[in-house]
CSV table of C-alpha atoms in Angstrom, one decimal:
chain,number,residue,atom,x,y,z
A,236,MET,CA,13.3,258.8,-101.0
A,237,THR,CA,14.9,258.3,-104.2
A,238,ALA,CA,15.8,254.9,-105.4
A,239,GLN,CA,19.4,255.6,-104.9
A,240,GLY,CA,18.7,256.6,-101.2
A,241,ALA,CA,16.6,253.5,-100.7
A,242,ALA,CA,19.5,251.4,-102.0
A,243,ASN,CA,21.9,253.1,-99.4
A,244,ASP,CA,19.5,252.8,-96.5
A,245,PRO,CA,21.1,250.7,-93.7
A,246,LEU,CA,17.7,249.0,-93.0
A,247,VAL,CA,17.2,248.0,-96.5
A,248,LEU,CA,21.0,246.9,-96.8
A,249,ASN,CA,20.4,244.8,-93.7
A,250,TRP,CA,17.2,243.1,-94.8
A,251,ARG,CA,19.1,242.4,-98.1
A,252,VAL,CA,21.9,240.8,-96.4
A,253,LYS,CA,19.8,238.6,-94.5
A,254,SER,CA,17.6,237.7,-97.5
A,255,LEU,CA,20.8,236.6,-99.4
A,256,LEU,CA,22.2,234.7,-96.2
A,257,ALA,CA,19.0,233.0,-96.0
A,258,GLU,CA,18.9,232.1,-99.7
A,259,ASN,CA,22.8,230.9,-99.5
A,260,GLU,CA,22.0,228.7,-96.7
A,261,SER,CA,18.7,227.2,-98.5
A,262,LEU,CA,21.1,226.8,-101.9
A,263,ARG,CA,23.9,224.9,-99.4
A,264,ALA,CA,21.2,222.5,-98.3
A,265,LYS,CA,20.0,221.8,-101.8
A,266,VAL,CA,23.7,221.1,-102.9
A,267,ASP,CA,24.2,218.9,-100.3
A,268,LYS,CA,21.2,216.7,-100.8
A,269,LEU,CA,22.0,216.3,-104.5
A,270,GLU,CA,25.5,215.4,-103.5
A,271,CYS,CA,24.5,212.7,-101.4
A,272,GLU,CA,22.0,211.5,-104.0
A,273,LEU,CA,24.2,211.5,-107.0
A,274,SER,CA,27.0,209.8,-105.0
A,275,GLY,CA,24.5,207.3,-103.6
A,276,ALA,CA,25.1,207.8,-100.0
A,277,ARG,CA,21.3,208.2,-99.2
A,278,GLY,CA,20.9,204.8,-101.1
A,279,GLY,CA,23.7,203.0,-99.6
A,280,ASN,CA,25.3,202.2,-103.0
A,281,ASP,CA,28.2,204.5,-102.7
A,282,GLU,CA,31.6,202.9,-101.7
A,283,GLU,CA,31.9,205.8,-99.2
A,284,ALA,CA,28.9,205.1,-97.5
A,285,THR,CA,30.0,201.5,-97.1
A,286,VAL,CA,33.2,202.4,-95.6
A,287,LEU,CA,35.0,199.7,-94.2
A,288,PRO,CA,32.0,197.1,-93.8
A,289,SER,CA,33.8,195.4,-91.0
A,290,LEU,CA,33.3,198.4,-88.7
A,291,PRO,CA,30.1,197.9,-86.7
A,292,LEU,CA,28.2,201.1,-88.0
A,293,GLN,CA,24.6,201.7,-88.5
A,294,ALA,CA,23.7,203.1,-92.0
A,295,LYS,CA,23.1,206.5,-90.7
A,296,GLN,CA,26.3,206.4,-89.1
A,297,ARG,CA,27.9,205.6,-92.5
A,298,ARG,CA,26.0,208.2,-94.2
A,299,VAL,CA,27.6,210.9,-91.6
A,300,LEU,CA,31.0,209.3,-92.0
A,301,ALA,CA,30.8,209.7,-95.9
A,302,PHE,CA,29.7,213.2,-95.7
A,303,LEU,CA,32.1,214.1,-93.3
A,304,LEU,CA,34.9,212.5,-95.6
A,305,ARG,CA,33.7,214.4,-98.4
A,306,ARG,CA,34.0,217.5,-96.8
A,307,SER,CA,37.2,217.1,-95.1
A,308,PRO,CA,38.9,219.1,-93.6
A,309,ASN,CA,36.1,221.7,-93.3
A,310,PHE,CA,33.7,221.6,-90.4
A,311,VAL,CA,30.1,220.8,-91.4
A,312,THR,CA,27.3,222.2,-89.1
A,313,LYS,CA,24.7,220.1,-87.5
A,314,SER,CA,22.0,221.5,-89.7
A,315,ARG,CA,24.0,220.6,-92.9
A,316,LEU,CA,24.4,216.9,-91.5
A,317,LEU,CA,20.9,216.7,-90.8
A,318,THR,CA,20.0,218.0,-94.2
A,319,ALA,CA,22.2,215.7,-96.0
A,320,CYS,CA,22.2,212.7,-94.1
A,321,TRP,CA,18.7,212.4,-93.0
A,322,ASP,CA,15.6,211.7,-94.8
A,323,GLU,CA,13.3,213.9,-93.0
A,324,PRO,CA,15.6,216.5,-91.6
A,325,ASP,CA,12.9,219.0,-90.5
A,326,ALA,CA,11.3,216.0,-88.5
A,327,VAL,CA,14.3,215.5,-86.2
A,328,SER,CA,16.3,217.5,-84.0
A,329,GLY,CA,20.1,218.4,-83.7
A,330,SER,CA,20.0,216.2,-80.4
A,331,VAL,CA,19.9,213.0,-82.6
A,332,MET,CA,23.2,213.7,-83.8
A,333,GLU,CA,25.3,213.2,-80.6
A,334,PRO,CA,24.6,209.8,-80.1
A,335,GLN,CA,25.3,209.0,-83.8
A,336,ILE,CA,28.8,211.0,-83.5
A,337,TYR,CA,29.5,209.2,-80.2
A,338,HIS,CA,29.0,205.7,-81.5
A,339,LEU,CA,31.1,206.6,-84.7
A,340,ARG,CA,33.9,208.2,-82.6
A,341,LYS,CA,33.9,204.9,-80.6
A,342,ALA,CA,34.3,202.8,-83.5
A,343,LEU,CA,36.9,204.9,-85.3
A,344,ARG,CA,39.0,205.7,-82.2
A,345,ARG,CA,40.7,202.3,-82.6
A,346,LEU,CA,41.7,202.7,-86.2
A,347,GLY,CA,43.4,206.2,-85.4
A,348,VAL,CA,40.6,208.2,-87.0
A,349,VAL,CA,39.3,211.2,-85.2
A,350,ILE,CA,36.2,213.3,-85.7
A,351,GLU,CA,36.7,216.6,-84.1
A,352,SER,CA,34.0,219.2,-83.1
A,353,ARG,CA,34.0,222.9,-82.4
A,354,ARG,CA,31.1,224.8,-80.7
A,355,PHE,CA,28.9,226.5,-83.3
A,356,GLU,CA,31.1,225.2,-86.2
A,357,GLY,CA,30.0,221.4,-86.1
A,358,TYR,CA,32.2,218.2,-86.7
A,359,ARG,CA,34.9,217.6,-89.2
A,360,LEU,CA,37.3,214.8,-90.3
A,361,PRO,CA,40.7,216.4,-89.9
A,362,ALA,CA,43.0,216.1,-93.0
A,363,GLU,CA,45.1,213.4,-91.4
A,364,SER,CA,42.0,211.3,-90.1
A,365,ALA,CA,40.6,211.6,-93.8
A,366,ALA,CA,44.0,210.5,-95.3
A,367,ARG,CA,44.0,207.5,-92.7
A,368,LEU,CA,40.3,206.4,-93.7
A,369,ARG,CA,41.1,206.6,-97.1
A,370,GLU,CA,44.0,204.3,-96.7
A,371,LEU,CA,42.0,201.8,-94.6
A,372,MET,CA,39.4,201.8,-97.3
A,373,GLU,CA,41.9,201.2,-100.1
A,374,ARG,CA,43.6,198.3,-98.2
A,375,SER,CA,40.1,196.8,-97.4
A,376,GLU,CA,39.1,197.0,-101.1
A,377,ALA,CA,42.6,195.4,-102.1
A,378,SER,CA,42.0,192.5,-99.9
A,379,ASP,CA,38.4,192.2,-101.0
A,380,GLU,CA,39.6,191.8,-104.7
A,381,ARG,CA,42.1,189.0,-103.5
């Protein structure tokens, strides 16, 4: 088989596509981690990571909320949330996410902020909820400055 024929072989093309998809996912995970580190979300210095200090949230819930806020209105998979928000994402399973999201939703519900979920797509803050959360953050910062 010639080089041209090998390049058009469906098996070779299928392998290349799978390889590129895996590389893409790996690069996305690295970008997510870097964004969290640059913004300080991992260290807790980021303003979004300390979203509305009056809310009874754990540090992990604040990380998840900050990440969803940055990604709004896009869906974020559990895998991406784990990679971005957990220090050892390979050591935990996706099932650790549900309790965090549950408590986060419960705390945000009274503020009119919603976290949506969609099977196979993950979680997201709709644009309206992200705008509401940013508005509440601005109000909180303004009252702190007084």
